[in-house]
Coordinates of C-alpha atoms in Angstrom, one line a residue:
X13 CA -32.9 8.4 -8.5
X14 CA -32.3 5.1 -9.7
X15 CA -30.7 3.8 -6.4
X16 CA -33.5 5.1 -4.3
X17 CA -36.1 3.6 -6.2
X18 CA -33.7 0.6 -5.9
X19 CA -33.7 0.8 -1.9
X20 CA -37.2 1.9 -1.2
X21 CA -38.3 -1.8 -3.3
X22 CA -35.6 -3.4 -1.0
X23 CA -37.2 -1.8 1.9
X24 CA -40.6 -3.1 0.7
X25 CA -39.4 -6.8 -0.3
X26 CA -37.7 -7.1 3.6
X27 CA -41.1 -5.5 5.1
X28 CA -43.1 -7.8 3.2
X29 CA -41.2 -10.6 4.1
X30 CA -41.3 -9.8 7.9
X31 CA -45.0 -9.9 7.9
X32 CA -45.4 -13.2 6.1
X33 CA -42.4 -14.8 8.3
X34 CA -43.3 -18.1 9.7
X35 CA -40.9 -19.4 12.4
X36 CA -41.7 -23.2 11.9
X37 CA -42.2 -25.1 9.2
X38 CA -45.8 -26.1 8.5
X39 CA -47.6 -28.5 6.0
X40 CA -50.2 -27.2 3.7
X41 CA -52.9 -28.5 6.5
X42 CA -51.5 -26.6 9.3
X43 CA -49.6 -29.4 11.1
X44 CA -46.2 -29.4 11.9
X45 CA -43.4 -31.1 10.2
X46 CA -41.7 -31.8 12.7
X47 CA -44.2 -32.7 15.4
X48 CA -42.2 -32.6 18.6
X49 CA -43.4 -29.6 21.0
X50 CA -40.2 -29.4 22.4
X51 CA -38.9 -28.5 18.7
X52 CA -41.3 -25.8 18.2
X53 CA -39.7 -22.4 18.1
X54 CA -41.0 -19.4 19.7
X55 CA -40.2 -16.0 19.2
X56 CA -38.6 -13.9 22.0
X57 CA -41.1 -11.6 23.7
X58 CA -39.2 -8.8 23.3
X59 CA -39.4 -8.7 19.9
X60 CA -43.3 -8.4 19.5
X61 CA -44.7 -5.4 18.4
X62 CA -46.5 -5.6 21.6
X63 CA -44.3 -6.7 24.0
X64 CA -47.1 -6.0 27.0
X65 CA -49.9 -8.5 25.5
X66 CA -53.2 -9.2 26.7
X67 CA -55.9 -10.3 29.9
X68 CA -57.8 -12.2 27.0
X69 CA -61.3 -12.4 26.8
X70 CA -61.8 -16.1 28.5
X71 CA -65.0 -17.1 26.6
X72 CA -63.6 -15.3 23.5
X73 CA -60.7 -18.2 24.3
X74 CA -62.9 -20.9 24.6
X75 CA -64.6 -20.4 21.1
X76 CA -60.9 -21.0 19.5
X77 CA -60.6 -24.0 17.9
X78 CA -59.7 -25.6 14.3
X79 CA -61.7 -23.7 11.4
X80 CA -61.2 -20.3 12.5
X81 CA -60.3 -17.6 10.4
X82 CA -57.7 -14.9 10.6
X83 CA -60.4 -12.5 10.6
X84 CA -62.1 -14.5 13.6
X85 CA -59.8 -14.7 15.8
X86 CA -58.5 -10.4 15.1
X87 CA -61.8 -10.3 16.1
X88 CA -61.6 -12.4 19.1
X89 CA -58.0 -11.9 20.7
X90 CA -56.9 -9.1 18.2
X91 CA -54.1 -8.5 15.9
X92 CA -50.9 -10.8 16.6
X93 CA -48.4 -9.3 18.7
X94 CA -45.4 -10.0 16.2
X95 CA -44.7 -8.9 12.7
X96 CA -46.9 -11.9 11.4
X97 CA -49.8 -10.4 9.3
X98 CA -50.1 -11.3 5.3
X99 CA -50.0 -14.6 4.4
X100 CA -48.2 -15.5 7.7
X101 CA -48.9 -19.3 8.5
X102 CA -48.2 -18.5 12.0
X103 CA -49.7 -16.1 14.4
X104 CA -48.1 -15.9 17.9
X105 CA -49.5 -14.1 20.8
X106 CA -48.5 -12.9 24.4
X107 CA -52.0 -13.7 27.1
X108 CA -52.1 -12.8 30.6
X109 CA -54.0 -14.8 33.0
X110 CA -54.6 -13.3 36.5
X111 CA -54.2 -16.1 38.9
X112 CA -55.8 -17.0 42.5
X113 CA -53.1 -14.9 44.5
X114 CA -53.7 -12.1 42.4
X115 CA -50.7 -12.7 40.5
X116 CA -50.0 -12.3 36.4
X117 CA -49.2 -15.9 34.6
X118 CA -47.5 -14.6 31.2
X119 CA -47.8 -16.9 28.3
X120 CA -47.3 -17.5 24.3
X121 CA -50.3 -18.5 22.4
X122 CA -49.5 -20.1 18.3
X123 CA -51.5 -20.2 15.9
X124 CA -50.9 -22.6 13.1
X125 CA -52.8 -22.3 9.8
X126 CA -53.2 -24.3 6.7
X127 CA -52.6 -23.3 2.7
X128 CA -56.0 -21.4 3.0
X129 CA -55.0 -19.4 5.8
X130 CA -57.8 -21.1 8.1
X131 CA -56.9 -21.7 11.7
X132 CA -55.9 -25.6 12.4
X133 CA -53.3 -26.1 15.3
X134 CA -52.7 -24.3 18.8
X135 CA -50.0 -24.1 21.3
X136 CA -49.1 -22.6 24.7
X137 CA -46.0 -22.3 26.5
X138 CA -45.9 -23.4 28.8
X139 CA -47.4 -26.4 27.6
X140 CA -49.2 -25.9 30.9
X141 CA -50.2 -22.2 30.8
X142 CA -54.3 -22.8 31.0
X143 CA -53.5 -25.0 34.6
X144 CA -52.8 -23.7 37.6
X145 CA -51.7 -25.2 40.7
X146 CA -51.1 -24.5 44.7
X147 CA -51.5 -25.6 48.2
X148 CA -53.5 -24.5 50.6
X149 CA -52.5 -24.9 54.0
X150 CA -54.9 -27.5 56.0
X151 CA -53.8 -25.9 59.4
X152 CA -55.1 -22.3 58.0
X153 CA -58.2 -24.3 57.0
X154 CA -59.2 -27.0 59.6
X155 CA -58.1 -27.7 63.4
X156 CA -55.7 -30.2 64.1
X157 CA -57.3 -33.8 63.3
X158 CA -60.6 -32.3 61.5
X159 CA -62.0 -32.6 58.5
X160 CA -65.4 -32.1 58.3
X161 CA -67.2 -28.6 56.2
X162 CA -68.7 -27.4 59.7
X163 CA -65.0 -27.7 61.2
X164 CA -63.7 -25.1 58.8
X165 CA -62.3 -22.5 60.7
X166 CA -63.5 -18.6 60.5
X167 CA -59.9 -17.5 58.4
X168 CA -60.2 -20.5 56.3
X169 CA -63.5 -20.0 55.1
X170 CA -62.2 -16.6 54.0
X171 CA -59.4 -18.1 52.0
X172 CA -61.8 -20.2 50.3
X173 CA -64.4 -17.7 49.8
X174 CA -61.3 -15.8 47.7
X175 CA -60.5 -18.8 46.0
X176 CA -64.4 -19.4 45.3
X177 CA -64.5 -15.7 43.5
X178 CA -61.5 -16.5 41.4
X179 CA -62.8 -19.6 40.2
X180 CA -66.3 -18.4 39.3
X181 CA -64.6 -15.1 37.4
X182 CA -63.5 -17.6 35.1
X183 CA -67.0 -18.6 33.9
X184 CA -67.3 -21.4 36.0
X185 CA -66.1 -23.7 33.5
X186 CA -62.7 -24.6 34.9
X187 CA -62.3 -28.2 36.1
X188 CA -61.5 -28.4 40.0
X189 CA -59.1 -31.1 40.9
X190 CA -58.8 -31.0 44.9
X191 CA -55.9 -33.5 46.5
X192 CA -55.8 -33.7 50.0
X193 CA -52.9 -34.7 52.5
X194 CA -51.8 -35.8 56.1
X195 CA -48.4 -35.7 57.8
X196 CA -47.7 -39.1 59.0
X197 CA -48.7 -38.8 62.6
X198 CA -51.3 -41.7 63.2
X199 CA -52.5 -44.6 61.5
X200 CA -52.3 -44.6 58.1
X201 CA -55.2 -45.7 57.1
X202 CA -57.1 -42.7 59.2
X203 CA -54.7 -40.1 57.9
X204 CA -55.8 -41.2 53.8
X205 CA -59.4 -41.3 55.0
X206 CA -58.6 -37.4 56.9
X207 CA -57.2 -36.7 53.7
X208 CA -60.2 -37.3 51.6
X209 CA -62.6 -35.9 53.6
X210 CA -60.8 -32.9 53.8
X211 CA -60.9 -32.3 50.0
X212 CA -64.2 -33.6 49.8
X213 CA -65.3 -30.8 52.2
X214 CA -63.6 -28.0 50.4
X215 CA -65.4 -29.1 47.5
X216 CA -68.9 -29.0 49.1
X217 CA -68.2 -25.3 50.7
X218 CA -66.7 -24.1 47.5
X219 CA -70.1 -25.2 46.1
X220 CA -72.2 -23.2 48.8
X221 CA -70.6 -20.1 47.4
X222 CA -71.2 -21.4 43.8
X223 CA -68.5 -23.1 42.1
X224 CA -70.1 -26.2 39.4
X225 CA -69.5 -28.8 41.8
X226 CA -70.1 -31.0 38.5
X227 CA -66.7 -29.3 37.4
X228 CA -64.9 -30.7 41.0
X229 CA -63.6 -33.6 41.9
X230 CA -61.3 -35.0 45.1
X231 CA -59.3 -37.2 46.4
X232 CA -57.1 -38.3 49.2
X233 CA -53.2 -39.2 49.5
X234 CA -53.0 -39.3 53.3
X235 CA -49.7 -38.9 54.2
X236 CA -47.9 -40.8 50.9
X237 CA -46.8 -37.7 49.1
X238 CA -45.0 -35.5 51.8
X239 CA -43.5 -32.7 50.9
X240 CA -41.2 -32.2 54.3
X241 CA -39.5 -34.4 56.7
X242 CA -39.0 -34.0 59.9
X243 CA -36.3 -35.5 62.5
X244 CA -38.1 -37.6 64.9
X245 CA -35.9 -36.6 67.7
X246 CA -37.8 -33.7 68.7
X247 CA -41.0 -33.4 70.8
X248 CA -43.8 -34.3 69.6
X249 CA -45.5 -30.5 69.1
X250 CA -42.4 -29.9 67.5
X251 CA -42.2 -32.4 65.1
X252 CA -46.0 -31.7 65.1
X253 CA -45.0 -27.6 64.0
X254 CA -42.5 -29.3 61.7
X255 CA -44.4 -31.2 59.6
X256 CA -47.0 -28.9 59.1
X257 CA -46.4 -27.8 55.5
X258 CA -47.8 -32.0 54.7
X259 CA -50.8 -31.4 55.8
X260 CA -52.4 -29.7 52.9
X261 CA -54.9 -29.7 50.4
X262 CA -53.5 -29.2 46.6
X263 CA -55.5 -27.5 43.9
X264 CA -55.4 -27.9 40.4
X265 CA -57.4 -25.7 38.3
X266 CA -57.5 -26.4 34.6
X267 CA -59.4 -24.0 32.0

């Protein structure tokens, strides 16, 4: 009798010590000892007690922030998704983010609290999990050598009518960062100003279908930052064809 009274206290010292585990080793305001991000350990995700996570609630997201209270944020984005529960000084969660192609970005979320248990640090891996980027192809958008909103062709204005839904279905908060770009056919200095008007009038249409154009900006590289090269001892419409992943327009969208 003695030994299972013995093993059931064991049993409840190791479970109690699971669910205040804290992976890294905090100060008694919530901030790292060792401050480095690439230092900070994460647990695997297939040891969470929920190994599928969550789509969090974006605006439930956006009213995180130092102060918050354990019983905040299980009210906000849940339980954690580990074994982290009494007197844990770390949360850590798993957040699914549904992107512009319709795929699934899966990311960790930490929460780093201070002696009273109040929220004080946050972290995401990757570092860059709330920014997503891609290209879209200026040939699918504009004809060759155009760049103005009323030269955007019929299928481009559908790709950016998709893109205009994902954006707004994120609250229309996220800041817009549109980069256009040229191949290097032509004058330089009319390639970077093709380049900027093309952004420019990506960022006007996406506002006629009611993205915060205060929440876009744009710029032009013209043809500096290329992405292929090309031999130039082909024909011209092939080395045309062949440089056509360069001419682009690159979006960054940051939550």
């Amino acid at each position: 009798m003695k030994l299972l009274k013995l093993a059931g206290l064991t049993a409840t010292a190791l479970s109690v010590m699971a669910c205040t585990n804290t992976l890294n080793s905090i100060d008694r305001d919530g901030v790292l000892e060792n401050p480095k991000y690439e230092d900070l350990y994460w647990p695997a995700i297939d040891d969470a007690t929920q190994p599928e996570g969550i789509f969090p609630n974006l605006e439930s997201l956006d009213h995180i922030g130092p102060g918050v209270t354990k019983k905040d944020l299980y009210y906000m984005i849940e339980r954690p998704h580990f074994s982290e529960m009494n007197g844990a000084r770390e949360w850590n969660y798993i957040m699914k983010f549904r992107q512009a192609d319709r795929s699934v970005k899966i990311c960790q979320y930490k929460v780093l609290f201070d002696k009273d248990e109040v929220a004080q640090n946050f972290y995401w891996l990757p570092k860059d999990c709330l920014t997503e980027k891609f290209d879209l192809a200026a040939d699918a958008l504009f004809p060759f050598d155009k760049g103005a909103m009323k030269d955007i062709k019929a299928a481009g204005k559908v790709k950016l009518d998709k893109l205009a839904e994902h954006i707004t279905s994120l609250g229309n908060k996220a800041k817009i960062h549109l980069v256009g770009h040229t191949d290097y056919l032509g004058n330089e200095m009319y390639n970077q100003r093709l380049s900027q008007q093309r952004s420019a009038s990506v960022a006007r249409y996406l506002e006629t279908k009611g993205v915060n154009g205060a929440n876009i900006t744009t710029s032009g590289m013209g043809e500096s930052q290329p992405v292929k090269h090309c031999s130039t001892d082909i024909s011209r419409k092939a080395l045309k064809e062949c440089l056509q992943p360069n001419r682009r327009v690159s979006v960054e969208i940051v939550r």
